[in-house]
């Protein structure tokens, strides 16, 4: 039972982690949160539904299309929100992203709303679970694929930040925006990239989640909250922290549900945040607080 | 707010009392027609509950009109969209009563909406037959002018317990969503199971937001339950069955009337074999794709070519047949009071799709259910009928 629960918790947690990554990337680069991230995650699921079920192509074809759509939505979001992306308009920006959330949700409803309540995307893989050590460890295939996909995405993310010029720019802006501007780093490009990247990673999370659940237009907000919670647990400004926060959240939910009570599943996420913030007020990887004298 | 409610209440009562007193004609009734109102979601995410049920009702009315109407009067249906929203339902009911001046209302699809509008309906005294909302609280405790032709949540729970008892099941697992809808059923199912001597091995929660049911499946699997009652909307039920299939857990799975089409549900679950042991309760004794429903299916598709036929259409037909029978019984000198009396006197009324005869003495006219499942060929099959002892 434990291995199955852990497989499920890690798989879901990694997806929360992907959303959390998007939250952190935008928070670091632009000091902003985008409420439409969850809806773009839903959009990722719906686009994969359209490609796999409606058009009859496979999952391999769906992934690049999901990424292209997310790129497009990301650039469009940036163009819409750009005038508000400064410290003076923080509240207006937050409100605008809520509006954007409704816009994305409304578009999903407009396209798919009349076709049914919920949509099923076929499993990425089907077959019996993997059984190891004479049945002591059981891992459902779907969870393995979800985890594998999420880990691959995280690896690409790490490589992007470590080795690409744009990734380095983004890190510089995140560390010290003023200094980055002074040394000539194109902050506009960095802001745009952060917006696009946060939405692409969310859409890919939607692509990975869709076969494991049912998708519906309003699914985004609760997923965004989970990702946001993961980012808080991880320390808000830490990329590895976001992923670890997501996994902690996913594993806690499923272990509480499996060993204590399924009624406590939803509650467990909030208890985890509460406990984490009591002992680590800046999150697990948020660093130590400093005081200016 | 209270003052406003009182004013509205007085207006409603005044209207209800004044219309017969000052007008020669009964509200919504002329020499040639009877105006019937209906409300429910026509647009929006939940449109199927409303528009499709209305389509069934309107098709039935068209059929009756083509045969000469009821006592020489044709039936005219006025639709108002409430979008499954409580405020929308209140506005819809007031519009039907005050603006459209309908004779009776045959409608209501979402329990929250009907409950919100119930006070207005009750105070106006207008005859109301709820055709698709399942909450027991709509028609219980009994109110003079409110009836339901839909299977109510309490009766559904009792019928589920009876079905399990008939199968010889002694231990069940309950997996429920604990929102207003789920709690309404949960609190009636547990006593119904206890009454039949059925032990609840585990009682699990699976929320509407859940994307994973691994923990719930494992707990149910380990409980030794012989059957699983899924008190949930299609989404959580689908997720449970998908995860059960992935983990190799098989059992008898029992659904509720919010999963009225096991073939469509199987498509939604989209994991081969996951719904093989899934049976759901239905207020219709024949499936839409059955030979018995073929005539109505053709009428529905002819009249509403843009709407995909659905089991909800059949609920509308049942409500329509009850309405027409009561209108005929009320006679040519039709009044709202005589129609209500005729509804209340309805007993043993056989309709095309209801799983048992309609008896409206308690105002909850349908007290029987069909059990349906998907065949391996992808058809819907009725596997049993249950009537309350």
XYZ file of C-alpha atoms in Angstrom:
682
model
C 0.000 0.000 0.000
C 2.782 2.427 0.934
C 4.581 2.152 -2.408
C 1.367 2.783 -4.369
C 0.514 5.758 -2.189
C 4.013 7.157 -2.538
C 3.963 6.692 -6.317
C 0.667 8.547 -6.491
C 1.805 11.260 -4.088
C 5.099 11.844 -5.873
C 3.437 11.911 -9.316
C 0.806 14.438 -8.261
C 3.331 16.333 -6.171
C 5.687 16.758 -9.113
C 2.826 18.282 -11.087
C 2.105 20.674 -8.221
C 5.828 21.341 -8.329
C 5.679 22.282 -12.007
C 2.931 24.810 -11.312
C 4.944 26.043 -8.331
C 7.953 26.462 -10.609
C 5.878 28.732 -12.813
C 4.805 30.711 -9.748
C 8.399 31.092 -8.557
C 9.824 32.012 -11.961
C 7.345 34.856 -12.347
C 7.656 35.930 -8.733
C 11.446 36.122 -9.032
C 11.557 37.902 -12.376
C 8.589 40.228 -12.097
C 7.621 40.094 -8.431
C 4.151 39.093 -9.604
C 1.651 36.251 -9.429
C -0.445 35.146 -12.359
C -3.836 33.705 -11.429
C -4.360 32.427 -14.957
C -1.622 29.817 -14.526
C -4.095 27.178 -13.349
C -6.378 27.917 -16.278
C -3.498 27.591 -18.704
C -2.810 24.238 -17.054
C -6.420 23.311 -17.840
C -5.904 24.617 -21.372
C -2.934 22.258 -21.716
C -5.260 19.377 -20.841
C -7.927 20.536 -23.297
C -5.456 21.009 -26.151
C -4.118 17.498 -25.593
C -7.730 16.255 -25.567
C -8.329 17.980 -28.908
C -5.183 16.518 -30.457
C -5.467 12.998 -29.043
C -9.226 12.398 -28.937
C -10.773 14.775 -31.463
C -8.060 14.728 -34.114
C -6.929 11.189 -33.368
C -3.204 11.878 -33.115
C -1.041 10.440 -30.390
C 0.374 11.938 -27.222
C 3.697 12.594 -28.954
C 1.957 14.973 -31.342
C -0.013 16.578 -28.534
C 2.966 17.746 -26.483
C 4.510 20.154 -29.032
C 1.078 21.571 -29.851
C 0.423 22.149 -26.137
C 3.768 23.956 -25.890
C 3.059 26.087 -28.987
C -0.380 27.092 -27.688
C 1.135 27.934 -24.296
C 3.860 30.010 -25.959
C 1.208 31.941 -27.840
C -0.903 32.481 -24.702
C 2.227 33.463 -22.787
C 3.265 36.144 -25.279
C -0.288 37.428 -25.493
C -0.535 37.546 -21.693
C 2.712 39.477 -21.512
C 1.528 42.026 -24.084
C -1.730 42.479 -22.179
C -0.133 42.742 -18.750
C 3.086 44.576 -19.643
C 1.795 48.085 -18.814
C 1.066 46.902 -15.278
C 4.293 45.024 -14.638
C 5.946 47.409 -12.233
C 5.905 47.960 -8.507
C 3.402 50.838 -8.708
C 0.703 48.646 -10.269
C 1.095 45.503 -8.157
C -2.560 45.336 -7.125
C -3.806 46.231 -10.604
C -1.581 43.522 -12.061
C -2.953 40.942 -9.649
C -6.506 41.956 -10.564
C -5.648 41.840 -14.256
C -4.349 38.264 -13.941
C -7.658 37.313 -12.312
C -9.358 38.797 -15.372
C -6.983 36.847 -17.571
C -7.917 33.704 -15.666
C -11.585 34.249 -16.545
C -10.618 34.995 -20.147
C -8.760 31.692 -20.534
C -11.536 29.797 -18.754
C -14.148 31.490 -20.925
C -12.244 30.582 -24.066
C -12.114 26.938 -22.969
C -15.857 27.014 -22.310
C -16.495 28.657 -25.645
C -14.638 25.970 -27.539
C -15.451 22.847 -25.521
C -18.290 23.925 -23.215
C -21.131 22.553 -25.331
C -19.572 19.142 -25.832
C -20.080 17.809 -22.290
C -19.338 18.327 -18.644
C -16.062 16.474 -18.297
C -13.576 15.119 -20.784
C -11.375 12.074 -20.588
C -7.982 11.892 -22.184
C -6.862 8.280 -22.678
C -3.961 7.101 -20.519
C -0.524 7.868 -21.941
C 0.326 4.227 -21.298
C -1.816 1.286 -20.320
C -0.928 -1.983 -18.734
C -0.549 -3.630 -15.346
C 1.403 -1.852 -12.636
C 5.113 -2.525 -12.244
C 5.647 -5.019 -9.429
C 9.039 -5.181 -7.750
C 10.509 -7.138 -4.817
C 7.815 -9.855 -4.844
C 4.990 -7.355 -4.636
C 6.513 -5.215 -1.884
C 6.679 -2.290 -4.294
C 3.876 -1.620 -6.761
C 4.026 1.362 -9.109
C 1.097 2.104 -11.438
C 2.349 2.862 -14.962
C 0.412 6.101 -15.217
C 2.119 7.480 -12.126
C 5.487 6.442 -13.478
C 4.887 8.278 -16.742
C 3.593 11.381 -14.950
C 6.625 11.421 -12.682
C 9.011 10.764 -15.565
C 7.509 13.577 -17.629
C 7.648 15.994 -14.733
C 11.266 15.089 -13.912
C 12.242 15.568 -17.557
C 10.580 18.966 -17.550
C 12.412 19.901 -14.365
C 15.707 18.804 -15.866
C 15.096 20.957 -18.950
C 14.252 23.829 -16.668
C 17.500 23.406 -14.728
C 19.541 23.188 -17.940
C 17.856 26.303 -19.286
C 18.733 28.330 -16.213
C 22.231 26.898 -15.946
C 23.447 26.986 -19.522
C 21.406 29.333 -21.721
C 22.063 33.049 -22.058
C 18.423 33.880 -21.431
C 18.398 31.635 -18.378
C 21.404 33.452 -16.991
C 19.746 36.802 -17.687
C 16.675 35.656 -15.800
C 18.732 34.566 -12.831
C 20.501 37.919 -12.824
C 17.246 39.859 -12.900
C 15.865 37.653 -10.150
C 18.913 38.197 -7.965
C 19.140 41.963 -8.455
C 16.805 43.603 -10.990
C 18.363 47.067 -10.640
C 21.913 45.860 -11.128
C 20.802 43.720 -14.083
C 19.263 46.763 -15.754
C 22.410 48.838 -15.131
C 24.653 46.239 -16.785
C 22.404 46.192 -19.831
C 20.420 42.977 -19.405
C 17.247 43.302 -21.492
C 14.688 43.257 -18.706
C 11.754 43.410 -21.133
C 12.893 40.163 -22.686
C 13.402 38.630 -19.271
C 9.912 39.632 -18.092
C 8.367 38.264 -21.269
C 10.336 35.036 -20.955
C 9.325 34.602 -17.331
C 5.649 35.014 -18.223
C 5.916 32.610 -21.156
C 7.939 30.059 -19.228
C 5.579 30.038 -16.251
C 2.645 29.367 -18.558
C 4.422 26.770 -20.689
C 5.421 24.783 -17.637
C 1.810 24.957 -16.369
C 0.433 23.796 -19.731
C 2.833 20.855 -19.783
C 1.694 19.980 -16.251
C -1.868 20.004 -17.624
C -0.806 17.705 -20.447
C 0.696 15.249 -17.951
C -2.240 15.446 -15.540
C -5.031 15.114 -18.109
C -4.784 11.335 -18.673
C -4.878 10.687 -14.934
C -8.039 12.655 -14.227
C -10.996 14.212 -15.996
C -10.671 17.685 -17.374
C -13.253 20.446 -17.148
C -13.077 24.201 -17.789
C -13.124 25.233 -14.112
C -10.399 22.852 -12.962
C -7.602 25.434 -13.010
C -8.081 27.464 -9.860
C -7.765 24.638 -7.340
C -4.663 23.383 -9.163
C -3.153 26.859 -9.070
C -3.813 26.992 -5.328
C -1.983 23.682 -4.878
C 0.954 24.989 -6.909
C 0.918 28.238 -4.984
C 0.886 26.308 -1.703
C 3.851 24.241 -2.917
C 5.733 27.434 -3.764
C 5.031 28.843 -0.281
C 6.229 25.645 1.392
C 9.358 25.636 -0.751
C 10.202 29.224 -0.007
C 8.569 31.195 -2.834
C 11.871 32.314 -4.354
C 13.523 28.908 -4.599
C 13.189 26.792 -7.738
C 14.272 23.498 -6.091
C 12.118 24.472 -3.118
C 9.069 24.736 -5.360
C 9.543 21.185 -6.586
C 10.242 19.773 -3.141
C 7.278 21.701 -1.758
C 5.068 20.166 -4.444
C 6.249 16.639 -3.722
C 5.817 17.154 0.021
C 2.300 18.409 -0.570
C 1.355 15.535 -2.887
C 2.828 12.872 -0.614
C 1.269 14.382 2.528
C -2.171 14.481 0.910
C -2.115 10.889 -0.174
C -0.536 9.499 3.018
C -3.024 11.334 5.224
C -5.841 10.106 3.006
C -4.530 6.553 2.951
C -3.530 6.107 6.591
C -5.651 8.574 8.535
C -8.837 9.525 6.701
C -9.821 10.542 3.201
C -11.900 13.301 4.801
C -8.664 14.903 6.013
C -7.065 14.945 2.544
C -7.961 18.523 1.648
C -7.235 19.732 5.156
C -3.782 18.147 5.181
C -2.446 20.589 2.585
C -3.306 23.569 4.749
C -1.959 21.922 7.903
C 1.300 21.275 6.041
C 1.580 24.925 5.006
C 0.806 26.022 8.547
C 3.374 23.687 10.113
C 6.016 24.509 7.494
C 5.611 28.229 8.024
C 5.762 27.927 11.819
C 9.161 26.246 11.658
C 10.385 27.890 8.425
C 8.705 31.301 8.172
C 10.352 31.958 4.780
C 9.617 28.470 3.512
C 11.871 25.424 3.487
C 14.368 26.956 1.044
C 13.633 30.611 1.560
C 16.898 31.313 3.338
C 17.370 32.932 6.704
C 15.821 36.277 7.361
C 18.228 39.169 7.641
C 17.804 42.376 9.537
C 19.251 45.712 8.515
C 20.674 47.786 11.304
C -34.275 41.937 3.465
C -37.004 40.446 5.613
C -39.320 43.336 4.768
C -38.570 42.807 1.076
C -39.409 39.098 1.357
C -42.659 39.952 3.110
C -43.596 42.458 0.395
C -42.820 39.931 -2.325
C -44.777 37.322 -0.404
C -47.794 39.607 -0.126
C -47.536 40.433 -3.853
C -47.380 36.756 -4.739
C -50.344 35.871 -2.534
C -52.325 38.862 -3.782
C -51.663 37.837 -7.354
C -52.610 34.259 -6.665
C -55.836 35.281 -4.921
C -56.720 38.184 -7.168
C -56.430 36.479 -10.515
C -59.343 34.064 -10.077
C -61.380 36.724 -8.260
C -61.128 39.568 -10.773
C -60.655 37.745 -14.013
C -63.065 35.490 -15.699
C -60.221 33.384 -17.011
C -57.807 31.328 -14.975
C -54.212 32.551 -15.201
C -52.509 31.027 -18.225
C -55.649 29.326 -19.506
C -57.662 30.427 -22.523
C -60.365 28.667 -24.509
C -57.735 27.295 -26.822
C -54.530 26.931 -24.828
C -52.881 26.305 -21.497
C -49.653 28.125 -20.846
C -47.152 26.024 -18.883
C -43.880 27.490 -17.621
C -40.592 25.741 -17.167
C -37.225 26.798 -15.755
C -33.794 25.300 -15.508
C -30.371 25.705 -17.119
C -30.788 26.237 -20.856
C -27.302 27.629 -21.342
C -24.058 27.291 -19.406
C -22.118 24.324 -18.135
C -25.195 22.518 -16.759
C -27.459 23.098 -19.748
C -28.080 19.362 -20.227
C -30.094 19.047 -16.966
C -32.481 21.763 -18.076
C -32.663 22.184 -21.808
C -32.712 18.494 -22.595
C -35.372 17.742 -19.983
C -37.396 20.642 -21.405
C -36.958 19.161 -24.878
C -38.570 15.939 -23.649
C -41.438 17.877 -22.079
C -41.982 19.976 -25.193
C -41.892 16.927 -27.460
C -44.561 15.308 -25.321
C -46.664 18.491 -25.465
C -46.273 18.638 -29.253
C -47.457 15.038 -29.448
C -50.503 15.802 -27.298
C -51.257 18.967 -29.293
C -51.084 17.036 -32.560
C -53.707 14.677 -31.151
C -56.060 17.570 -30.318
C -54.656 18.840 -27.020
C -56.134 18.407 -23.553
C -59.877 18.933 -23.331
C -59.669 20.977 -26.533
C -56.799 23.179 -25.393
C -53.282 23.039 -26.760
C -50.284 23.116 -24.430
C -47.867 25.993 -24.776
C -44.456 25.826 -23.080
C -42.637 28.964 -21.881
C -38.963 28.376 -21.095
C -36.835 30.527 -18.778
C -33.116 29.991 -18.252
C -31.839 29.926 -14.660
C -28.317 28.705 -15.513
C -28.482 26.416 -12.483
C -28.068 29.474 -10.313
C -30.240 29.988 -7.197
C -30.703 33.716 -7.903
C -31.485 32.858 -11.519
C -34.091 30.320 -10.407
C -35.856 32.870 -8.196
C -35.912 35.384 -11.066
C -37.125 32.710 -13.478
C -40.003 31.636 -11.251
C -41.085 35.247 -10.658
C -40.940 35.927 -14.395
C -43.096 32.895 -15.145
C -45.663 33.836 -12.510
C -45.846 37.633 -12.982
C -44.735 38.334 -16.554
C -45.697 35.211 -18.437
C -48.708 34.468 -16.234
C -48.391 30.728 -16.661
C -50.975 28.298 -15.354
C -48.463 25.895 -13.828
C -44.724 25.301 -13.710
C -43.239 21.977 -14.753
C -39.505 22.391 -14.337
C -36.585 22.732 -11.974
C -33.335 20.930 -12.679
C -30.813 21.945 -10.045
C -31.749 21.295 -6.438
C -30.084 24.459 -5.124
C -32.038 26.567 -7.608
C -35.379 24.917 -6.897
C -34.788 25.206 -3.155
C -34.064 28.914 -3.572
C -37.267 29.448 -5.552
C -39.372 27.168 -3.366
C -40.647 29.954 -1.109
C -41.976 31.931 -4.083
C -43.578 28.848 -5.557
C -45.172 27.935 -2.266
C -46.493 31.437 -1.569
C -47.899 31.898 -5.046
C -49.811 28.633 -4.832
C -49.006 27.908 -8.464
C -49.018 24.168 -9.282
C -45.433 22.986 -9.585
C -44.109 19.634 -10.756
C -40.348 19.304 -10.317
C -39.053 17.296 -13.246
C -35.315 16.801 -12.704
C -33.995 18.090 -9.367
C -33.466 15.271 -6.891
C -33.314 16.873 -3.453
C -35.783 15.401 -1.006
C -36.216 18.835 0.559
C -38.028 20.164 -2.501
C -41.105 18.044 -1.911
C -40.741 17.086 1.745
C -42.291 17.983 4.061
C -45.342 17.967 1.840
C -46.515 21.304 0.434
C -49.938 21.595 -1.177
C -48.856 22.855 -4.621
C -45.436 21.154 -4.978
C -45.008 17.718 -6.560
C -42.085 15.846 -8.072
C -41.900 13.252 -10.817
C -38.140 12.798 -10.294
C -36.635 10.183 -8.052
C -35.856 12.019 -4.815
C -32.583 11.594 -2.950
C -34.108 9.879 0.088
C -36.048 7.402 -2.039
C -32.959 6.800 -4.153
C -30.971 5.926 -1.025
C -33.708 3.575 0.137
C -33.811 1.920 -3.291
C -30.009 1.570 -3.345
C -30.125 -0.179 0.030
C -32.924 -2.407 -1.192
C -31.033 -3.329 -4.346
C -27.934 -4.265 -2.341
C -30.060 -6.261 0.060
C -31.691 -8.081 -2.867
C -28.199 -8.973 -4.099
C -27.410 -10.445 -0.685
C -24.682 -7.899 0.075
C -23.770 -7.643 3.768
C -20.800 -5.257 3.764
C -20.462 -2.168 1.574
C -18.049 0.690 1.114
C -19.415 4.185 0.645
C -17.425 6.733 -1.350
C -19.076 10.130 -1.223
C -18.478 13.747 -2.067
C -19.306 15.722 1.046
C -20.878 18.812 -0.479
C -24.569 19.719 -0.094
C -25.587 17.237 -2.801
C -23.488 14.390 -1.449
C -24.329 15.015 2.198
C -28.049 15.002 1.380
C -27.685 11.456 0.056
C -25.076 10.313 2.559
C -27.289 11.090 5.537
C -30.174 9.107 4.055
C -28.137 6.190 2.698
C -26.490 5.183 5.990
C -29.778 4.666 7.890
C -31.271 2.921 4.838
C -28.343 0.492 4.783
C -28.609 -0.069 8.538
C -32.304 -0.793 8.174
C -31.481 -3.548 5.685
C -28.797 -4.977 7.981
C -25.951 -3.926 5.683
C -22.709 -2.942 7.410
C -20.675 -0.006 6.132
C -17.104 -1.330 6.011
C -15.504 2.003 5.105
C -16.930 5.434 4.496
C -14.600 7.445 2.270
C -14.677 10.987 0.969
C -13.739 11.900 -2.595
C -14.207 15.573 -3.350
C -15.191 17.146 -6.653
C -11.722 18.691 -6.861
C -9.871 15.407 -6.400
C -7.684 14.303 -9.288
C -6.563 11.074 -7.714
C -8.378 8.336 -5.785
C -5.473 5.994 -5.084
C -5.835 6.252 -1.303
C -9.591 5.760 -1.391
C -9.318 2.739 -3.706
C -6.700 1.121 -1.458
C -8.776 1.696 1.667
C -11.896 0.260 0.045
C -9.889 -2.655 -1.355
C -8.565 -3.463 2.088
C -11.955 -3.254 3.774
C -13.416 -6.458 2.403
C -16.535 -4.663 1.182
C -18.621 -6.687 -1.272
C -19.881 -3.630 -3.135
C -19.081 0.067 -3.410
C -21.716 2.795 -3.438
C -20.430 5.839 -5.288
C -22.355 8.832 -3.948
C -20.775 11.276 -6.321
C -21.050 13.195 -9.523
C -19.618 11.574 -12.646
C -16.193 13.173 -12.242
C -15.183 11.728 -8.839
C -16.872 8.425 -9.719
C -14.858 8.271 -12.959
C -11.629 8.988 -11.149
C -12.376 6.295 -8.586
C -13.142 3.712 -11.291
C -10.083 4.684 -13.341
C -7.802 4.271 -10.336
C -9.580 1.051 -9.310
C -8.913 -0.369 -12.783
C -5.273 0.717 -12.692
C -4.791 -0.937 -9.309
C -6.612 -4.099 -10.382
C -9.457 -3.653 -7.890
C -12.765 -5.162 -8.980
C -16.045 -5.064 -7.104
C -19.692 -4.222 -7.717
C -19.979 -0.476 -8.117
C -23.337 1.256 -7.566
C -23.941 4.763 -8.918
C -26.596 7.426 -8.457
C -29.072 9.038 -10.833
C -26.604 11.824 -11.695
C -24.900 9.177 -13.805
C -27.925 8.381 -15.950
C -26.132 7.022 -18.997
C -23.660 4.187 -18.345
C -22.497 4.203 -21.978
C -21.577 7.888 -21.869
C -20.056 7.326 -18.441
C -17.861 4.537 -19.802
C -16.603 6.924 -22.488
C -15.831 9.429 -19.763
C -13.931 6.874 -17.668
C -12.037 5.894 -20.850
C -10.224 2.934 -19.313
C -11.212 -0.365 -20.934
C -13.121 -2.625 -18.545
C -13.312 -0.064 -15.729
C -17.130 0.117 -15.798
C -17.789 -3.586 -16.416
C -19.213 -3.993 -12.898
C -20.809 -0.573 -12.659
C -24.587 -0.364 -12.252
C -26.465 2.878 -11.866
C -29.954 3.830 -10.741
C -32.309 5.419 -13.211
C -35.762 7.006 -13.097
C -36.380 5.531 -16.558
C -37.140 1.906 -17.198
C -35.985 1.981 -20.806
C -32.715 3.258 -22.161
C -32.698 5.888 -24.870
C -31.233 3.397 -27.333
C -33.830 0.716 -26.581
C -36.539 -0.411 -28.988
C -39.175 0.912 -26.579
C -37.730 4.425 -26.780
C -37.199 4.430 -30.558
C -40.458 6.252 -31.331
C -39.652 9.038 -28.873
C -36.065 9.201 -30.003
C -37.222 9.917 -33.532
C -39.630 12.618 -32.342
C -36.913 14.231 -30.249
C -34.338 14.297 -33.022
C -36.916 15.643 -35.491
C -38.010 18.429 -33.170
C -34.581 19.282 -31.782
C -32.031 18.314 -34.433
C -29.284 20.437 -32.840
C -29.446 18.738 -29.443
C -27.981 15.306 -28.859
C -30.715 13.061 -27.386
C -30.112 12.211 -23.756
C -31.691 10.307 -20.899
C -32.735 13.671 -19.442
C -35.227 13.928 -22.330
C -37.058 10.958 -20.820
C -37.473 12.683 -17.432
C -39.282 15.478 -19.283
C -41.566 13.014 -21.019
C -42.494 11.386 -17.688
C -43.264 14.791 -16.143
C -45.268 15.725 -19.231
C -47.352 12.559 -19.109
C -48.120 13.163 -15.434
C -49.136 16.749 -16.236
C -51.355 15.771 -19.148
C -53.043 13.011 -17.144
C -53.795 15.460 -14.313
C -55.043 18.143 -16.740
C -57.392 15.627 -18.339
C -58.567 14.546 -14.910
C -59.171 18.181 -13.887
C -61.601 18.550 -16.785
C -62.597 21.399 -19.053
C -63.372 23.789 -16.159
C -59.739 23.972 -15.331
C -58.452 25.831 -12.286
C -55.166 25.654 -10.451
C -56.965 24.120 -7.484
C -58.605 21.430 -9.616
C -55.272 20.650 -11.257
C -53.550 20.316 -7.868
C -56.365 18.081 -6.671
C -56.000 15.948 -9.799
C -52.243 15.679 -9.272
C -52.749 14.629 -5.671
C -55.307 12.040 -6.704
C -52.949 10.509 -9.251
C -52.522 6.873 -8.419
C -51.205 3.950 -10.399
C -50.494 6.122 -13.435
C -48.482 4.164 -15.984
C -46.148 6.276 -18.051
C -43.855 5.272 -20.879
C -40.561 5.513 -19.047
C -41.099 5.623 -15.262
C -39.946 2.321 -13.723
C -43.187 2.007 -11.763
C -46.640 3.547 -11.671
C -46.795 7.132 -10.410
C -48.561 7.671 -7.089
C -48.663 11.277 -5.981
C -50.350 10.902 -2.601
C -47.109 11.910 -0.853
C -46.328 14.405 -3.664
C -43.198 12.325 -4.433
C -44.796 10.548 -7.336
C -41.997 8.221 -8.433
C -41.147 5.496 -5.942
C -39.468 2.949 -8.154
C -36.181 2.792 -10.004
C -34.488 0.861 -12.760
C -30.935 -0.455 -12.578
C -28.956 -0.039 -15.723
C -25.495 -0.934 -16.945
C -23.428 -0.874 -20.104
C -23.283 -4.099 -22.077
C -19.995 -5.256 -23.633
C -21.492 -4.169 -26.980
C -21.770 -0.609 -25.755
C -25.534 -0.579 -25.259
C -27.517 0.275 -22.132
C -29.209 -2.666 -20.489
C -31.814 -2.628 -17.728
C -30.708 -5.254 -15.224
C -33.412 -4.822 -12.622
C -36.299 -2.809 -11.224
C -36.764 -1.882 -7.585
C -39.907 -0.676 -5.902
C -40.000 0.364 -2.275
C -41.412 -2.277 0.077
